[in-house]
XYZ file of C-alpha atoms in Angstrom:
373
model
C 38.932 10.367 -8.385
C 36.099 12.682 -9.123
C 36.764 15.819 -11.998
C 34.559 18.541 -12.746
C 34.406 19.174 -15.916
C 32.807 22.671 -16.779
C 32.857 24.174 -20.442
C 29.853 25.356 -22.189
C 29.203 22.888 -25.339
C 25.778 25.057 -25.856
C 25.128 28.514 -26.239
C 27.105 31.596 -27.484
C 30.335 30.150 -27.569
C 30.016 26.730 -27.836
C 32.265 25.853 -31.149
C 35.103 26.609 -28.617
C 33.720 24.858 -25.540
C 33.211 21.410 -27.511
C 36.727 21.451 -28.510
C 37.929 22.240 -24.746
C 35.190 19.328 -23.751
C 37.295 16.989 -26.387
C 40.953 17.936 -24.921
C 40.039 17.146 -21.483
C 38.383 14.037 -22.111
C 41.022 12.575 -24.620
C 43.259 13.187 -21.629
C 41.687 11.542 -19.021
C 41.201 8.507 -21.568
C 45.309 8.502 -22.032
C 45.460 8.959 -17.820
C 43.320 6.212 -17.481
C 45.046 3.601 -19.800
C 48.569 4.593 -18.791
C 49.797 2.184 -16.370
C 51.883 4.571 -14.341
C 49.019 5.765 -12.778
C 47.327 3.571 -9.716
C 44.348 5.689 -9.784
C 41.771 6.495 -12.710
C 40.035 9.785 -13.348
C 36.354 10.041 -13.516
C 34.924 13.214 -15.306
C 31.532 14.447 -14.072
C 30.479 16.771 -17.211
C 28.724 20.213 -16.896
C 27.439 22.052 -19.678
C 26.503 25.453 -18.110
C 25.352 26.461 -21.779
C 27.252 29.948 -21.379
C 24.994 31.216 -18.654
C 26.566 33.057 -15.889
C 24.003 31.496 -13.147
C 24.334 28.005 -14.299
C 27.758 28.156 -13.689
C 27.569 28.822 -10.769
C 24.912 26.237 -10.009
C 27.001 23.923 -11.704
C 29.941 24.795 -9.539
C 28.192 24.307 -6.434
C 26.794 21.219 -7.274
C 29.898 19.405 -8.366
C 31.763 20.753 -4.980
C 29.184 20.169 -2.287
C 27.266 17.562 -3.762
C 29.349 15.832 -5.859
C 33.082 16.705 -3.316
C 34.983 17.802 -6.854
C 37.838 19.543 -5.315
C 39.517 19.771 -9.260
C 37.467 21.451 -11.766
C 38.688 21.976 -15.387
C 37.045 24.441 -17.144
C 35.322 27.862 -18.249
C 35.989 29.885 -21.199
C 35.107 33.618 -20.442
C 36.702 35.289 -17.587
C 32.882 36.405 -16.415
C 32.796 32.827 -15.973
C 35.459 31.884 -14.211
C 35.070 35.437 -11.751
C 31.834 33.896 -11.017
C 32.525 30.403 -9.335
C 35.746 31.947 -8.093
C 34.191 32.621 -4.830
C 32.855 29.366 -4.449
C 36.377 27.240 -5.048
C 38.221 29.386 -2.324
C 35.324 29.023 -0.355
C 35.570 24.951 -0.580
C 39.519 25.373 -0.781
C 39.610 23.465 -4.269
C 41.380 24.030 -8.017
C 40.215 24.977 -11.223
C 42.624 24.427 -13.817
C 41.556 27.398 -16.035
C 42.545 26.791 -19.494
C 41.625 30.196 -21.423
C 43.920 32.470 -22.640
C 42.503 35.667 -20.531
C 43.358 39.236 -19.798
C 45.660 38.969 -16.924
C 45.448 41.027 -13.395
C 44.423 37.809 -11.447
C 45.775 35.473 -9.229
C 43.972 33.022 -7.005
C 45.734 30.457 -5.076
C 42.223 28.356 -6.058
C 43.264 28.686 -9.840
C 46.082 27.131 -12.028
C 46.353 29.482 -15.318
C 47.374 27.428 -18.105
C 46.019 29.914 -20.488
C 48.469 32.846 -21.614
C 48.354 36.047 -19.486
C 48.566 39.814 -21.435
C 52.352 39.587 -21.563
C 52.135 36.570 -23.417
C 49.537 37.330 -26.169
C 48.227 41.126 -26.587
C 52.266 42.615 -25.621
C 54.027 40.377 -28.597
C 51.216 41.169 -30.778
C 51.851 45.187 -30.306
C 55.213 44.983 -30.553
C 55.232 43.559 -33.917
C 52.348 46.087 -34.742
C 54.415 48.794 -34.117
C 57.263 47.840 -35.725
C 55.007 47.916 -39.090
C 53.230 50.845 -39.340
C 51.939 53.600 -38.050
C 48.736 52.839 -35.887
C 45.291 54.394 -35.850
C 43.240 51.027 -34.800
C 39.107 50.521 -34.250
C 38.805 48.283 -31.833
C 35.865 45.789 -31.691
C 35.302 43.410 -28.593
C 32.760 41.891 -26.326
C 31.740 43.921 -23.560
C 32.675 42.494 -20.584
C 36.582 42.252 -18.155
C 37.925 40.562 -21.296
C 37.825 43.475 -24.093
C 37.621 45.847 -21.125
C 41.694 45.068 -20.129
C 42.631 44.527 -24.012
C 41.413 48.067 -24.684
C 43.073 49.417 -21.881
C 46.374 47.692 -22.392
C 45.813 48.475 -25.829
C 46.038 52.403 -25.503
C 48.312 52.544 -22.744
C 51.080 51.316 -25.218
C 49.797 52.311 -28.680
C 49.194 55.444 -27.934
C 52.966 56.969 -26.018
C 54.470 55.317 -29.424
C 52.492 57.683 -31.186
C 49.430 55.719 -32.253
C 45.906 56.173 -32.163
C 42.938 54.190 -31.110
C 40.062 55.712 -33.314
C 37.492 54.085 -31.594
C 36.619 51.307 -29.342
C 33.018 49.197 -29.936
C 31.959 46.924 -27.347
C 29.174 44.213 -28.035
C 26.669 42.558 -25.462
C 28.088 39.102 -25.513
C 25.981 37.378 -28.001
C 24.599 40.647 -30.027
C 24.757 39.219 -33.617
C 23.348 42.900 -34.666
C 26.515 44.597 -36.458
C 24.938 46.768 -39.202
C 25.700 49.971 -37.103
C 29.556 49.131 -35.917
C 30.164 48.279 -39.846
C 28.780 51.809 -40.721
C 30.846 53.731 -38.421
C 33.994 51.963 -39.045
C 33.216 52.318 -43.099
C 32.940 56.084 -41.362
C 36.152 56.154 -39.269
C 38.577 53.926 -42.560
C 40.504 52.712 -39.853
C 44.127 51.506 -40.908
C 43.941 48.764 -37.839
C 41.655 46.300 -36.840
C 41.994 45.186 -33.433
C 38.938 42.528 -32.490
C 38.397 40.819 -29.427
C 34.817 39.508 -29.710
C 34.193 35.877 -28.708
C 31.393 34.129 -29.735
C 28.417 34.261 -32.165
C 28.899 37.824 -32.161
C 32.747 37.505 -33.529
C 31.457 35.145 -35.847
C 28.382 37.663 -37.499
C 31.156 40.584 -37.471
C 34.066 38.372 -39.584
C 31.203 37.668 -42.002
C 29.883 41.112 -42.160
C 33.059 43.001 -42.394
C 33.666 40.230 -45.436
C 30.488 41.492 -47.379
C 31.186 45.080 -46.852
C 34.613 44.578 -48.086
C 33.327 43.726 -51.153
C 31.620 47.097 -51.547
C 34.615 48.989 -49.783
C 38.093 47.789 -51.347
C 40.049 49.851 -49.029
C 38.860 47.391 -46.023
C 40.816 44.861 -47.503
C 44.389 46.872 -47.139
C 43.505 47.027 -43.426
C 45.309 45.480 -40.962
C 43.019 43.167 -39.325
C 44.113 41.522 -35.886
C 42.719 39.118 -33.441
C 43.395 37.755 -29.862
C 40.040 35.221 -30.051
C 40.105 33.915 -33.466
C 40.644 29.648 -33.324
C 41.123 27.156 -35.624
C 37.618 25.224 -35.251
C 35.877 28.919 -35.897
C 37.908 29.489 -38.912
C 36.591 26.071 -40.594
C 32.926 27.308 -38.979
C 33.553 31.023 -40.275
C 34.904 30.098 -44.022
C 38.116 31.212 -45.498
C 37.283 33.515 -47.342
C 35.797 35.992 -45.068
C 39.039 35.680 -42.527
C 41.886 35.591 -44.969
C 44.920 37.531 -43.916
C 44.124 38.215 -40.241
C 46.896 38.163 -37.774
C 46.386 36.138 -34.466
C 48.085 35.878 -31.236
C 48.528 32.891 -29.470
C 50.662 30.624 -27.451
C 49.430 26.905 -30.013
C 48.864 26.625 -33.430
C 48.150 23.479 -35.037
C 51.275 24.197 -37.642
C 53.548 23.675 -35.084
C 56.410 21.226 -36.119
C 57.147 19.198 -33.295
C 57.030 15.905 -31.757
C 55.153 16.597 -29.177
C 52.527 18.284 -31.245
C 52.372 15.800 -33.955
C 51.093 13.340 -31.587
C 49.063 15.360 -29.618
C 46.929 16.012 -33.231
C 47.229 12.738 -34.559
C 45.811 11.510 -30.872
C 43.149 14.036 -31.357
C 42.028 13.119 -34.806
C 41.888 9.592 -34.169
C 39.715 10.087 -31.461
C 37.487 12.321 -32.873
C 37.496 12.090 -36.151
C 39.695 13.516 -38.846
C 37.307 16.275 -39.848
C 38.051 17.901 -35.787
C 39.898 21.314 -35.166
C 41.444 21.534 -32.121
C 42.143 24.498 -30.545
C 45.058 26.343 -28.408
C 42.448 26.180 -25.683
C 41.799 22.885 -26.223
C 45.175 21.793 -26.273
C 45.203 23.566 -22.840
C 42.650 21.623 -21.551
C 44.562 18.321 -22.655
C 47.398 20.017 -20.533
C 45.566 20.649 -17.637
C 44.446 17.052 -17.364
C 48.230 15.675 -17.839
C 49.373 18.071 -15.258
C 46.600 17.133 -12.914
C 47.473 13.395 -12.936
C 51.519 14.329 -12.643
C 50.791 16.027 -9.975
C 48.694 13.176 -7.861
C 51.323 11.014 -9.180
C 54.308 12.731 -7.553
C 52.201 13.382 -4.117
C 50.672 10.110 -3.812
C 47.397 11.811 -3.274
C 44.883 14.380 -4.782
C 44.681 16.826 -1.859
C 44.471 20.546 -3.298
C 47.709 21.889 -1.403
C 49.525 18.876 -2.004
C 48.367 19.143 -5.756
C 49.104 22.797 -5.988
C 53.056 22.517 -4.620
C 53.706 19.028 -7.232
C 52.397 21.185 -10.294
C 54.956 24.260 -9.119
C 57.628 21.761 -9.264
C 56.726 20.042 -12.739
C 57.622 20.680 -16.169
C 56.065 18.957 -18.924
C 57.051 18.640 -23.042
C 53.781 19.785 -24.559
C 52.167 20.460 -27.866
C 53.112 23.801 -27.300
C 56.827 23.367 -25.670
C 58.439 23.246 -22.391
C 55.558 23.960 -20.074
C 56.056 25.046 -16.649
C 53.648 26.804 -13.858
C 55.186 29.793 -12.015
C 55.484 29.498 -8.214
C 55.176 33.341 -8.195
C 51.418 33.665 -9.313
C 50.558 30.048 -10.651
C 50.410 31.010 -14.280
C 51.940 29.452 -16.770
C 55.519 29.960 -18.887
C 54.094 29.830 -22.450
C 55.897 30.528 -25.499
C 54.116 33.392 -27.266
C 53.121 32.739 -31.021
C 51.653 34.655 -34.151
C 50.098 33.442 -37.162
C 48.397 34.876 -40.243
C 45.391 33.262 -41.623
C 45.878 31.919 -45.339
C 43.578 29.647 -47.032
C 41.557 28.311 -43.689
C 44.947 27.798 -42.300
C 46.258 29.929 -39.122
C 50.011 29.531 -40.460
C 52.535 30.529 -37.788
C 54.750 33.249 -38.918
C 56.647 34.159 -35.487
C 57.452 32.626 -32.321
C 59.715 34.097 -29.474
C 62.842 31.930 -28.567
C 61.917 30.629 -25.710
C 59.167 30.264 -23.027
C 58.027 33.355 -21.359
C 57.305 33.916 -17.382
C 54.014 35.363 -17.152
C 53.375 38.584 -15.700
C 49.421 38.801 -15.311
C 49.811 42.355 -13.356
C 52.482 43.294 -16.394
C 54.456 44.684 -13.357
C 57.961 44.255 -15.025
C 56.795 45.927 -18.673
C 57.467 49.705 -19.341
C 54.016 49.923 -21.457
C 54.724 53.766 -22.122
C 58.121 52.243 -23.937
C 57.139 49.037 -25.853
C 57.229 50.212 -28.674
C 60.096 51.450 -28.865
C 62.148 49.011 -26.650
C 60.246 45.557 -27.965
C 60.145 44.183 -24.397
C 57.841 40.787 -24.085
């Protein structure tokens, strides 16, 4: 059965899109060899290099030329907005495996990446139970760092917060001279970042050199919702020691389940790898793909779509489930600190979470002071 496979392995991103390119493909490999399965998967590989149009070319290509009615893939949400048209025009699936900002739900998507409630609320709610907040905000400027900022100030600032400032970034702009200078301006005590990208990658290195110069950037607070293991190797150490990150998979997870997933992963690739949460949803997406045709007896989209509702699956990052209310997935929301090239989790709720991409069931104005998920 024909998969489209879409992640950029070029361009301004691309660290993170080879390492979603290596989970999918070690799981078709495992799908293919397990004997369980009377069919095989056969990825057809796109690298739309990051560009908005190719993806879309891509897209088209692999549905009406190729007849992909499953795509795994895209990173950015512009991405995955874009070709979103076309796969409920052709009624098929993309099993999106990106964390992302939430306030979506297509019956043409699965969302195995973690919605707002999942990654930016936890990571809030244990800021304000620190300190007091007066945060500079740094992202990329499209729907991604649009939503975080929004979300951001709609709980930090009823709990008596501040958002000093909020920078946005052409995707790609490696150019952050200025942003340094007026945060150096503003001595922020928070650092919220959202960049993806080249241009997270010139801003950890920058804000590293200036720190050098400026002490007091060191006692800040620096968080992320992007930063991965495969950039930190990239990035170095040194310039990203102490930041906090929020996500639902972190390689220093002690289970089973996880264990195996990295040793899998390593042997396959080599031991020098660093997979990623995203890339350890893109693993999941296959497995949950070939469950699904499994149960069914076919591939058919609808048939697909009710066996995944209906499935839950031991992961690398827990008991995995999809919800039947707005096919997202229950994750199990993380936070680690970075310490010595090592994201090192620190925090993990007790259980799996039900997502809530519209974050219709959270009191924002009361977050901080409640601690709701």
């Amino acid at each position: 059965m024909p998969v489209g496979i879409l992640y950029s392995v070029s361009g301004d991103y691309a660290v993170i899109g080879r390492e979603m390119l290596n989970g999918i493909l070690l799981a078709i490999e495992e799908i293919n060899a397990n004997p369980l399965y009377d069919f095989t998967l056969a990825p057809i590989v796109r690298d739309p290099g990051g560009s908005l149009d190719k993806y879309y070319q891509d897209c088209h290509d692999l549905l009406y030329r190729h007849g992909v009615r499953h795509l795994i893939g895209c990173y950015t949400s512009a991405a995955r907005k874009t070709i979103l048209p076309l796969l409920e025009g052709a009624n098929a699936l993309l099993w999106h495996s990106a964390r992302y900002e939430g306030f979506e739900s297509s019956n043409s998507v699965i969302y195995l990446g973690a919605a707002p409630n999942q990654h930016m609320l936890p990571l809030l709610r244990w800021l304000l139970q620190q300190q007091d907040v007066e945060m500079y905000h740094v992202g990329s400027n499209y729907v991604w760092s649009w939503e975080m900022d929004r979300i951001t100030r709609e709980v930090v600032i009823p709990a008596g917060g501040n958002v000093l400032e909020s920078k946005l970034l052409p995707l790609g702009e490696e150019n952050v001279d200025e942003l340094i200078a007026d945060i150096i301006i503003r001595r922020p005590k928070v650092l919220l970042n959202t960049m993806v990208g080249k241009s997270a990658y010139s801003f950890y290195r920058a804000w590293h050199q200036a720190s050098l110069q400026q002490p007091w950037m060191n006692e800040v607070l620096k968080l992320s919702l992007t930063l991965c293991e495969p950039e930190v190797a990239m990035i170095g150490a040194e310039a990203l020691e102490g930041y906090l990150v929020s996500a639902s998979w972190f390689q220093s997870i002690n289970t089973p389940a996880n264990r195996e997933f990295l040793r899998c992963y390593r042997q396959r690739f080599g031991e020098s790898v660093s997979p990623s949460v995203d890339s350890q949803s893109a693993w999941l997406a296959g497995h949950l793909l070939a469950r699904a045709i499994h149960r069914q007896g076919n591939a058919e989209v609808e048939a697909v779509r009710c066996a995944v509702l209906q499935d839950e699956m031991d992961s690398p990052a827990g008991s995995i489930r999809i919800d039947a209310d707005n096919n997202h997935s229950w994750l199990t929301p993380r936070l680690a600190r970075c310490h010595n090239g090592k994201l090192e989790s620190f925090w993990q709720a007790p259980e799996a979470i039900k997502p809530d991409p519209w974050l219709a069931w959270v009191d924002l104005d009361n977050l901080g002071q409640r601690g709701d998920s």
